[in-house]
């Protein structure tokens, strides 16, 4: 429950309100042959930048390091400049090259797909009763009482980074990754990632705010820059890092997205590199909570929200931390206890959580109020962390099922575009 007044930060391009314009991420071919997604130059596509997905280890007998070395050397020989190499969530690399080189690489028998890189945006807008609304204050694991006891779980925040010096956060300094720089450590210069982190696990220290899973170890994985935008290749780099540390990381929060769809084949049919990476990461035991998006449209057109392997979260407008529609709008004009008027919806949505006027931590040791499915998602990530803290061997599917089973329908179904009432997150029994 919030314990301080709010301040306002910059307008964000994450999966918060103002950033509800995701770009395309789709591929365009069958799983039987290598594919290239370089075809149409859609808004958000980055000229001359591609991601190459190599065939999985099960499809080959050579040593993977040898394959990567040979593949990247091959790319260099063809005039491509290799930028990042992926070894854990998938086998592949990102590179700068011409369209002709990309088309030629797609013909290589070792290549599964070549996808054009594109901009990715975070999902929220500067603008938290949310902890009360999901009953985190009743959780015997969270034990929210103003005493700093920390939930034993690890959550990675794939976002703009996390302020490492914020006094209300338990940032895991021995971990973390900056996918935008090979030199600099992850550091939030936007605020979006720090805000998300606070909702997940701000300390129960009688200062500032408190998160759903107070004191969890927060791993900053920076894939979005100061403006709140990034690329598919940087996001895949983040997923690759998480998968490398799958024995330590329990849950991932991804309050970001772009346009695309689920081929129901983990990206092998449409050449979706991000989907392939997430599937492999989930198989490694990591649970992913992702934002549905803020276009008030079907979430099936937004990725990673469309993927079946993740927990997709829509946003509830809640202004008083309880049901009944008695709360008065504060920072955003919407109806209390109803489906947020900006939130995406549809069959891909798994849960709903508070996402309007959420008070949380912010970069530069501050606090801010923000709205968006970006703000709803970390409530679910925090809930998943509570469950994993007491069920450390639970699979991602088991975590998802437990969260859905514990949810409730105690909210007013107004404004939901598909008229299907998702369960509202409830973690009081965790």
Short mmCIF file of C-alpha atoms in Angstrom, two decimals:
data_model
loop_
_atom_site.label_atom_id
_atom_site.label_comp_id
_atom_site.label_asym_id
_atom_site.label_seq_id
_atom_site.Cartn_x
_atom_site.Cartn_y
_atom_site.Cartn_z
CA UNK A 1 0.00 0.00 0.00
CA UNK A 2 1.39 3.44 -0.90
CA UNK A 3 2.86 5.51 1.89
CA UNK A 4 4.00 8.67 0.12
CA UNK A 5 2.76 11.32 -2.26
CA UNK A 6 3.32 10.84 -5.96
CA UNK A 7 5.56 12.67 -8.38
CA UNK A 8 5.32 12.55 -12.12
CA UNK A 9 7.99 11.34 -14.52
CA UNK A 10 8.41 11.56 -18.26
CA UNK A 11 5.98 10.17 -20.83
CA UNK A 12 7.10 6.63 -21.66
CA UNK A 13 7.27 4.49 -24.73
CA UNK A 14 6.97 1.21 -22.86
CA UNK A 15 3.77 -0.80 -22.54
CA UNK A 16 2.27 2.04 -20.69
CA UNK A 17 -0.50 4.17 -22.04
CA UNK A 18 1.44 6.60 -24.18
CA UNK A 19 3.40 3.81 -25.81
CA UNK A 20 0.51 1.84 -27.17
CA UNK A 21 1.79 1.77 -30.74
CA UNK A 22 3.71 -1.51 -31.09
CA UNK A 23 5.47 -2.29 -34.35
CA UNK A 24 5.32 -5.44 -36.46
CA UNK A 25 7.32 -8.53 -35.56
CA UNK A 26 5.89 -11.21 -37.80
CA UNK A 27 7.80 -13.66 -39.91
CA UNK A 28 6.48 -15.10 -43.14
CA UNK A 29 7.18 -18.73 -43.95
CA UNK A 30 6.67 -22.36 -42.99
CA UNK A 31 8.64 -24.34 -40.43
CA UNK A 32 9.91 -26.73 -43.08
CA UNK A 33 12.36 -24.31 -44.64
CA UNK A 34 14.48 -21.32 -43.61
CA UNK A 35 12.46 -18.11 -43.61
CA UNK A 36 13.09 -14.43 -43.95
CA UNK A 37 10.94 -11.78 -42.34
CA UNK A 38 12.67 -9.00 -44.22
CA UNK A 39 9.84 -8.57 -46.68
CA UNK A 40 7.70 -5.47 -46.17
CA UNK A 41 9.33 -2.39 -44.67
CA UNK A 42 6.79 -1.75 -41.94
CA UNK A 43 6.91 1.09 -39.44
CA UNK A 44 9.46 0.34 -36.75
CA UNK A 45 11.63 -1.93 -38.88
CA UNK A 46 15.32 -1.03 -38.66
CA UNK A 47 17.01 -0.68 -42.03
CA UNK A 48 19.93 -3.04 -42.55
CA UNK A 49 19.58 -4.85 -39.21
CA UNK A 50 18.60 -8.54 -38.99
CA UNK A 51 18.42 -11.46 -36.57
CA UNK A 52 19.57 -14.89 -37.75
CA UNK A 53 18.08 -17.93 -35.99
CA UNK A 54 20.12 -21.10 -36.50
CA UNK A 55 18.64 -24.57 -36.30
CA UNK A 56 18.38 -26.07 -32.83
CA UNK A 57 20.95 -28.40 -31.33
CA UNK A 58 18.59 -31.34 -31.82
CA UNK A 59 18.83 -30.78 -35.57
CA UNK A 60 22.62 -31.03 -35.76
CA UNK A 61 25.56 -32.99 -34.38
CA UNK A 62 28.33 -30.39 -34.42
CA UNK A 63 29.53 -28.60 -31.30
CA UNK A 64 27.39 -25.50 -30.83
CA UNK A 65 30.31 -23.16 -30.22
CA UNK A 66 31.90 -24.38 -33.45
CA UNK A 67 28.65 -23.83 -35.30
CA UNK A 68 28.31 -20.29 -33.99
CA UNK A 69 31.91 -19.48 -34.81
CA UNK A 70 31.49 -20.82 -38.33
CA UNK A 71 28.14 -19.12 -38.82
CA UNK A 72 29.30 -15.71 -37.67
CA UNK A 73 32.47 -16.07 -39.74
CA UNK A 74 30.27 -16.94 -42.71
CA UNK A 75 28.18 -13.85 -42.06
CA UNK A 76 31.28 -11.70 -41.87
CA UNK A 77 32.58 -13.16 -45.13
CA UNK A 78 29.33 -12.07 -46.77
CA UNK A 79 29.75 -8.51 -45.53
CA UNK A 80 27.55 -8.75 -42.45
CA UNK A 81 28.69 -7.13 -39.20
CA UNK A 82 27.77 -9.38 -36.26
CA UNK A 83 26.36 -7.39 -33.32
CA UNK A 84 25.19 -9.94 -30.73
CA UNK A 85 25.47 -13.73 -30.38
CA UNK A 86 22.75 -15.86 -28.72
CA UNK A 87 23.62 -19.21 -27.11
CA UNK A 88 21.04 -19.99 -24.41
CA UNK A 89 17.44 -19.14 -25.32
CA UNK A 90 18.21 -19.91 -28.95
CA UNK A 91 21.19 -20.34 -31.25
CA UNK A 92 21.84 -17.36 -33.48
CA UNK A 93 23.03 -13.79 -33.79
CA UNK A 94 22.03 -10.30 -34.84
CA UNK A 95 23.93 -8.50 -37.56
CA UNK A 96 24.01 -5.50 -39.83
CA UNK A 97 23.71 -6.50 -43.49
CA UNK A 98 22.03 -5.71 -46.77
CA UNK A 99 18.68 -7.18 -47.79
CA UNK A 100 20.49 -9.21 -50.45
CA UNK A 101 22.84 -10.70 -47.86
CA UNK A 102 19.88 -11.51 -45.59
CA UNK A 103 18.13 -13.30 -48.44
CA UNK A 104 21.30 -15.26 -49.21
CA UNK A 105 21.78 -16.23 -45.56
CA UNK A 106 18.19 -17.48 -45.38
CA UNK A 107 19.11 -20.14 -47.96
CA UNK A 108 21.85 -21.59 -45.75
CA UNK A 109 20.86 -25.11 -44.55
CA UNK A 110 22.05 -24.24 -41.03
CA UNK A 111 19.65 -21.28 -40.83
CA UNK A 112 16.12 -21.64 -39.44
CA UNK A 113 15.03 -18.06 -40.11
CA UNK A 114 16.24 -14.55 -40.85
CA UNK A 115 14.10 -11.85 -39.28
CA UNK A 116 14.36 -8.11 -39.81
CA UNK A 117 15.08 -6.32 -36.56
CA UNK A 118 12.57 -3.76 -35.34
CA UNK A 119 11.91 -1.28 -32.59
CA UNK A 120 10.26 -2.53 -29.41
CA UNK A 121 8.49 -0.24 -27.00
CA UNK A 122 7.67 -0.48 -23.32
CA UNK A 123 3.98 -0.51 -22.32
CA UNK A 124 2.89 2.56 -19.64
CA UNK A 125 2.53 6.41 -19.13
CA UNK A 126 3.55 8.62 -16.20
CA UNK A 127 0.61 8.80 -14.09
CA UNK A 128 -0.80 2.16 -6.06
CA UNK A 129 -3.85 0.71 -4.38
CA UNK A 130 -2.92 -2.26 -6.56
CA UNK A 131 -1.17 -4.20 -3.79
CA UNK A 132 -4.33 -4.03 -1.68
CA UNK A 133 -6.60 -4.89 -4.61
CA UNK A 134 -4.79 -8.19 -5.26
CA UNK A 135 -4.73 -9.00 -1.50
CA UNK A 136 -0.94 -9.08 -1.27
CA UNK A 137 -1.34 -7.52 2.18
CA UNK A 138 -3.04 -10.77 3.25
CA UNK A 139 -0.34 -13.09 1.89
CA UNK A 140 1.45 -15.10 4.61
CA UNK A 141 4.54 -15.15 2.39
CA UNK A 142 4.59 -11.40 1.74
CA UNK A 143 3.94 -10.63 5.47
CA UNK A 144 3.33 -6.94 4.79
CA UNK A 145 3.57 -5.22 8.18
CA UNK A 146 6.27 -2.57 7.84
CA UNK A 147 9.07 -4.95 8.85
CA UNK A 148 11.73 -5.63 6.21
CA UNK A 149 11.54 -9.42 5.74
CA UNK A 150 12.34 -10.38 2.16
CA UNK A 151 10.60 -12.89 -0.10
CA UNK A 152 13.05 -15.57 -1.24
CA UNK A 153 12.64 -15.44 -5.00
CA UNK A 154 14.37 -13.93 -8.02
CA UNK A 155 12.62 -11.81 -10.64
CA UNK A 156 14.22 -10.44 -13.80
CA UNK A 157 12.83 -7.21 -15.20
CA UNK A 158 13.40 -7.05 -18.97
CA UNK A 159 12.88 -3.33 -19.48
CA UNK A 160 14.72 0.01 -19.30
CA UNK A 161 16.84 -1.18 -16.37
CA UNK A 162 16.40 -0.58 -12.63
CA UNK A 163 17.81 2.24 -10.52
CA UNK A 164 20.51 0.28 -8.62
CA UNK A 165 20.62 2.82 -5.81
CA UNK A 166 16.92 3.16 -5.03
CA UNK A 167 16.59 2.66 -1.25
CA UNK A 168 13.24 0.88 -1.60
CA UNK A 169 14.48 -1.89 -3.91
CA UNK A 170 16.56 -5.06 -3.46
CA UNK A 171 18.49 -4.89 -6.73
CA UNK A 172 20.71 -7.91 -7.21
CA UNK A 173 24.02 -6.21 -7.93
CA UNK A 174 25.86 -9.44 -8.74
CA UNK A 175 23.46 -10.08 -11.62
CA UNK A 176 21.96 -8.15 -14.48
CA UNK A 177 22.69 -7.41 -18.10
CA UNK A 178 22.87 -4.37 -20.35
CA UNK A 179 21.92 -5.53 -23.84
CA UNK A 180 22.46 -2.02 -25.21
CA UNK A 181 26.13 -1.79 -24.21
CA UNK A 182 28.96 -4.27 -23.79
CA UNK A 183 30.74 -1.86 -21.45
CA UNK A 184 28.18 -0.20 -19.18
CA UNK A 185 26.20 -1.94 -16.42
CA UNK A 186 22.39 -1.84 -16.58
CA UNK A 187 21.04 1.48 -15.32
CA UNK A 188 17.58 3.02 -15.71
CA UNK A 189 17.59 6.48 -17.30
CA UNK A 190 13.88 6.35 -18.11
CA UNK A 191 12.00 5.27 -14.98
CA UNK A 192 9.74 2.63 -16.51
CA UNK A 193 11.79 -0.38 -15.39
CA UNK A 194 12.26 1.00 -11.88
CA UNK A 195 8.50 1.60 -11.60
CA UNK A 196 7.76 -1.97 -12.69
CA UNK A 197 10.36 -3.29 -10.22
CA UNK A 198 8.73 -1.48 -7.29
CA UNK A 199 5.32 -3.00 -7.93
CA UNK A 200 6.94 -6.43 -8.03
CA UNK A 201 9.04 -6.16 -4.90
CA UNK A 202 9.49 -2.78 -3.18
CA UNK A 203 10.72 -3.34 0.36
CA UNK A 204 8.31 -3.64 3.28
CA UNK A 205 10.36 -1.12 5.25
CA UNK A 206 7.74 1.44 6.28
CA UNK A 207 9.11 3.81 3.66
CA UNK A 208 7.78 4.82 0.26
CA UNK A 209 5.73 1.96 -1.20
CA UNK A 210 5.60 -1.81 -0.81
CA UNK A 211 5.51 -4.39 -3.59
CA UNK A 212 3.44 -7.53 -4.07
CA UNK A 213 6.45 -9.70 -3.11
CA UNK A 214 8.47 -7.40 -0.84
CA UNK A 215 12.23 -7.64 -1.10
CA UNK A 216 12.53 -10.19 -3.90
CA UNK A 217 15.89 -10.09 -5.62
CA UNK A 218 15.45 -7.96 -8.72
CA UNK A 219 17.64 -8.67 -11.75
CA UNK A 220 17.90 -5.65 -14.08
CA UNK A 221 17.97 -6.69 -17.74
CA UNK A 222 18.21 -3.54 -19.83
CA UNK A 223 16.85 -3.89 -23.36
CA UNK A 224 15.13 -0.51 -23.76
CA UNK A 225 16.91 2.84 -23.85
CA UNK A 226 16.23 6.20 -22.19
CA UNK A 227 13.27 6.86 -24.49
CA UNK A 228 11.63 3.55 -23.55
CA UNK A 229 12.25 1.91 -26.90
CA UNK A 230 14.53 -0.88 -28.06
CA UNK A 231 14.81 -3.59 -30.68
CA UNK A 232 13.85 -7.21 -31.10
CA UNK A 233 17.53 -8.14 -31.04
CA UNK A 234 18.07 -6.42 -27.69
CA UNK A 235 14.98 -8.13 -26.21
CA UNK A 236 16.21 -11.53 -27.43
CA UNK A 237 19.57 -10.72 -25.83
CA UNK A 238 17.71 -10.20 -22.55
CA UNK A 239 15.81 -13.47 -22.86
CA UNK A 240 19.06 -15.24 -23.70
CA UNK A 241 20.66 -13.86 -20.52
CA UNK A 242 17.70 -14.95 -18.39
CA UNK A 243 17.82 -18.45 -19.87
CA UNK A 244 21.53 -18.65 -19.08
CA UNK A 245 20.55 -18.05 -15.43
CA UNK A 246 17.38 -20.16 -15.43
CA UNK A 247 18.61 -22.07 -12.36
CA UNK A 248 18.50 -18.81 -10.40
CA UNK A 249 15.74 -16.69 -11.96
CA UNK A 250 12.16 -17.72 -11.14
CA UNK A 251 10.08 -15.11 -12.93
CA UNK A 252 10.45 -12.54 -15.70
CA UNK A 253 8.43 -9.36 -16.16
CA UNK A 254 8.10 -8.06 -19.73
CA UNK A 255 6.07 -4.85 -19.83
CA UNK A 256 6.86 -4.27 -23.50
CA UNK A 257 5.80 -5.42 -26.92
CA UNK A 258 5.43 -5.03 -30.65
CA UNK A 259 3.04 -6.21 -33.31
CA UNK A 260 2.98 -9.85 -34.35
CA UNK A 261 1.10 -13.09 -33.76
CA UNK A 262 1.44 -16.60 -32.34
CA UNK A 263 2.10 -19.28 -34.97
CA UNK A 264 1.33 -21.95 -32.31
CA UNK A 265 4.71 -23.45 -33.18
CA UNK A 266 7.14 -21.47 -31.02
CA UNK A 267 8.20 -19.27 -33.91
CA UNK A 268 9.32 -22.07 -36.20
CA UNK A 269 6.52 -21.53 -38.71
CA UNK A 270 6.71 -17.75 -39.02
CA UNK A 271 10.36 -17.18 -38.15
CA UNK A 272 9.57 -15.33 -34.90
CA UNK A 273 12.90 -15.23 -33.06
CA UNK A 274 11.47 -13.76 -29.84
CA UNK A 275 8.85 -16.50 -29.64
CA UNK A 276 11.46 -19.20 -30.11
CA UNK A 277 13.62 -17.67 -27.37
CA UNK A 278 10.73 -17.44 -24.90
CA UNK A 279 9.63 -21.02 -25.58
CA UNK A 280 13.11 -22.32 -24.82
CA UNK A 281 13.35 -20.12 -21.73
CA UNK A 282 10.00 -21.39 -20.43
CA UNK A 283 11.17 -24.96 -21.05
CA UNK A 284 14.17 -24.11 -18.87
CA UNK A 285 11.73 -23.33 -16.04
CA UNK A 286 11.27 -19.56 -16.15
CA UNK A 287 7.78 -18.05 -15.79
CA UNK A 288 7.02 -15.00 -17.97
CA UNK A 289 4.43 -12.32 -17.14
CA UNK A 290 3.82 -9.97 -20.08
CA UNK A 291 1.70 -6.91 -20.80
CA UNK A 292 -1.35 -7.25 -23.04
CA UNK A 293 -0.85 -3.82 -24.63
CA UNK A 294 -2.65 -0.50 -24.59
CA UNK A 295 -4.42 -0.18 -27.95
CA UNK A 296 -7.84 -1.37 -26.69
CA UNK A 297 -7.58 -4.10 -29.32
CA UNK A 298 -7.21 -7.87 -29.45
CA UNK A 299 -3.96 -8.83 -27.73
CA UNK A 300 -3.53 -11.52 -30.38
CA UNK A 301 -1.91 -8.87 -32.57
CA UNK A 302 0.76 -7.99 -29.99
CA UNK A 303 3.82 -10.01 -29.03
CA UNK A 304 4.86 -11.41 -26.67
CA UNK A 305 1.28 -11.03 -25.36
CA UNK A 306 -0.09 -13.39 -28.02
CA UNK A 307 2.17 -16.30 -27.06
CA UNK A 308 0.49 -19.20 -25.23
CA UNK A 309 3.61 -19.90 -23.17
CA UNK A 310 3.42 -16.66 -21.17
CA UNK A 311 0.96 -15.13 -18.68
CA UNK A 312 -0.68 -12.22 -20.48
CA UNK A 313 -2.10 -9.46 -18.30
CA UNK A 314 -4.77 -6.84 -19.01
CA UNK A 315 -5.41 -3.77 -16.85
CA UNK A 316 -8.13 -2.96 -14.31
CA UNK A 317 -9.02 0.60 -13.34
CA UNK A 318 -9.07 0.63 -9.54
CA UNK A 319 -8.76 3.77 -7.45
CA UNK A 320 -9.41 2.60 -3.88
CA UNK A 321 -7.95 -0.90 -3.60
CA UNK A 322 -11.31 -2.64 -3.21
CA UNK A 323 -14.35 -3.70 -5.25
CA UNK A 324 -17.62 -1.80 -5.35
CA UNK A 325 -17.05 1.02 -7.84
CA UNK A 326 -16.85 3.62 -5.06
CA UNK A 327 -13.34 4.86 -5.80
CA UNK A 328 -12.84 8.31 -7.27
CA UNK A 329 -10.60 8.73 -10.30
CA UNK A 330 -7.30 10.33 -9.37
CA UNK A 331 -4.71 10.65 -12.12
CA UNK A 332 -6.68 9.21 -15.04
CA UNK A 333 -10.31 9.62 -16.10
CA UNK A 334 -11.79 6.12 -15.97
CA UNK A 335 -14.48 4.25 -14.00
CA UNK A 336 -13.45 2.54 -10.78
CA UNK A 337 -13.37 -1.27 -10.72
CA UNK A 338 -13.82 -1.66 -14.49
CA UNK A 339 -11.75 -2.82 -17.44
CA UNK A 340 -9.25 -0.04 -18.20
CA UNK A 341 -10.37 1.82 -21.30
CA UNK A 342 -6.95 1.51 -22.97
CA UNK A 343 -6.24 -2.16 -22.22
CA UNK A 344 -6.00 -4.87 -24.84
CA UNK A 345 -8.30 -7.87 -24.44
CA UNK A 346 -9.10 -11.21 -26.10
CA UNK A 347 -8.57 -14.95 -25.67
CA UNK A 348 -4.82 -14.57 -25.20
CA UNK A 349 -5.35 -12.63 -21.95
CA UNK A 350 -4.89 -14.87 -18.88
CA UNK A 351 -5.41 -12.50 -15.94
CA UNK A 352 -6.38 -8.92 -15.14
CA UNK A 353 -4.64 -6.77 -12.50
CA UNK A 354 -4.66 -3.12 -11.42
CA UNK A 355 -3.02 -0.90 -14.02
CA UNK A 356 -4.37 2.64 -13.57
CA UNK A 357 -2.78 5.29 -11.34
CA UNK A 358 -0.26 2.90 -9.81
CA UNK A 359 2.20 4.48 -7.37
CA UNK A 360 5.64 2.87 -7.35
CA UNK A 361 9.36 3.50 -7.27
CA UNK A 362 10.97 5.64 -9.96
CA UNK A 363 14.49 6.36 -11.08
CA UNK A 364 16.71 8.91 -9.27
CA UNK A 365 15.40 7.68 -5.88
CA UNK A 366 11.90 9.00 -6.58
CA UNK A 367 8.32 7.68 -6.71
CA UNK A 368 5.79 8.19 -9.49
CA UNK A 369 2.26 7.32 -10.52
CA UNK A 370 1.79 5.63 -13.89
CA UNK A 371 -0.89 3.79 -15.87
CA UNK A 372 -0.84 1.02 -18.46
CA UNK A 373 -0.76 -2.72 -18.86
CA UNK A 374 2.92 -2.24 -17.97
CA UNK A 375 1.73 -1.44 -14.47
CA UNK A 376 -0.71 -4.37 -14.30
CA UNK A 377 1.86 -6.98 -15.32
CA UNK A 378 4.27 -6.60 -12.37
CA UNK A 379 1.42 -7.36 -9.95
CA UNK A 380 1.23 -10.78 -11.63
CA UNK A 381 5.02 -11.17 -11.70
CA UNK A 382 5.03 -10.45 -7.96
CA UNK A 383 2.27 -13.00 -7.44
CA UNK A 384 4.26 -15.58 -9.39
CA UNK A 385 7.28 -14.83 -7.20
CA UNK A 386 5.21 -15.42 -4.04
CA UNK A 387 4.09 -18.78 -5.39
CA UNK A 388 7.60 -19.83 -6.43
CA UNK A 389 8.93 -18.84 -3.00
CA UNK A 390 6.78 -21.58 -1.44
CA UNK A 391 6.74 -23.92 -4.47
CA UNK A 392 10.34 -23.67 -5.75
CA UNK A 393 10.02 -26.59 -8.18
CA UNK A 394 6.75 -25.44 -9.76
CA UNK A 395 6.86 -25.31 -13.56
CA UNK A 396 5.76 -22.19 -15.46
CA UNK A 397 2.54 -24.01 -16.41
CA UNK A 398 1.89 -24.85 -12.75
CA UNK A 399 2.54 -21.25 -11.70
CA UNK A 400 0.14 -19.97 -14.34
CA UNK A 401 -2.55 -22.47 -13.33
CA UNK A 402 -2.16 -21.57 -9.63
CA UNK A 403 -2.49 -17.85 -10.31
CA UNK A 404 -5.59 -18.36 -12.43
CA UNK A 405 -7.18 -20.71 -9.88
CA UNK A 406 -6.60 -18.20 -7.08
CA UNK A 407 -8.12 -15.35 -9.09
CA UNK A 408 -11.62 -13.98 -8.65
CA UNK A 409 -14.36 -12.35 -10.71
CA UNK A 410 -15.07 -9.60 -8.19
CA UNK A 411 -14.94 -6.68 -10.60
CA UNK A 412 -17.38 -4.99 -12.94
CA UNK A 413 -17.19 -6.08 -16.56
CA UNK A 414 -17.50 -2.73 -18.27
CA UNK A 415 -15.34 -1.75 -21.22
CA UNK A 416 -13.96 -5.22 -21.96
CA UNK A 417 -13.79 -5.48 -25.73
CA UNK A 418 -14.51 -9.21 -25.96
CA UNK A 419 -17.03 -9.46 -23.09
CA UNK A 420 -15.03 -12.31 -21.53
CA UNK A 421 -14.39 -11.68 -17.85
CA UNK A 422 -10.81 -12.57 -16.98
CA UNK A 423 -9.97 -13.57 -13.42
CA UNK A 424 -8.57 -10.78 -11.27
CA UNK A 425 -5.25 -11.62 -9.65
CA UNK A 426 -5.61 -12.60 -5.98
CA UNK A 427 -2.57 -13.64 -3.96
CA UNK A 428 -3.93 -13.53 -0.40
CA UNK A 429 -3.57 -17.30 -0.08
CA UNK A 430 0.00 -17.49 -1.34
#
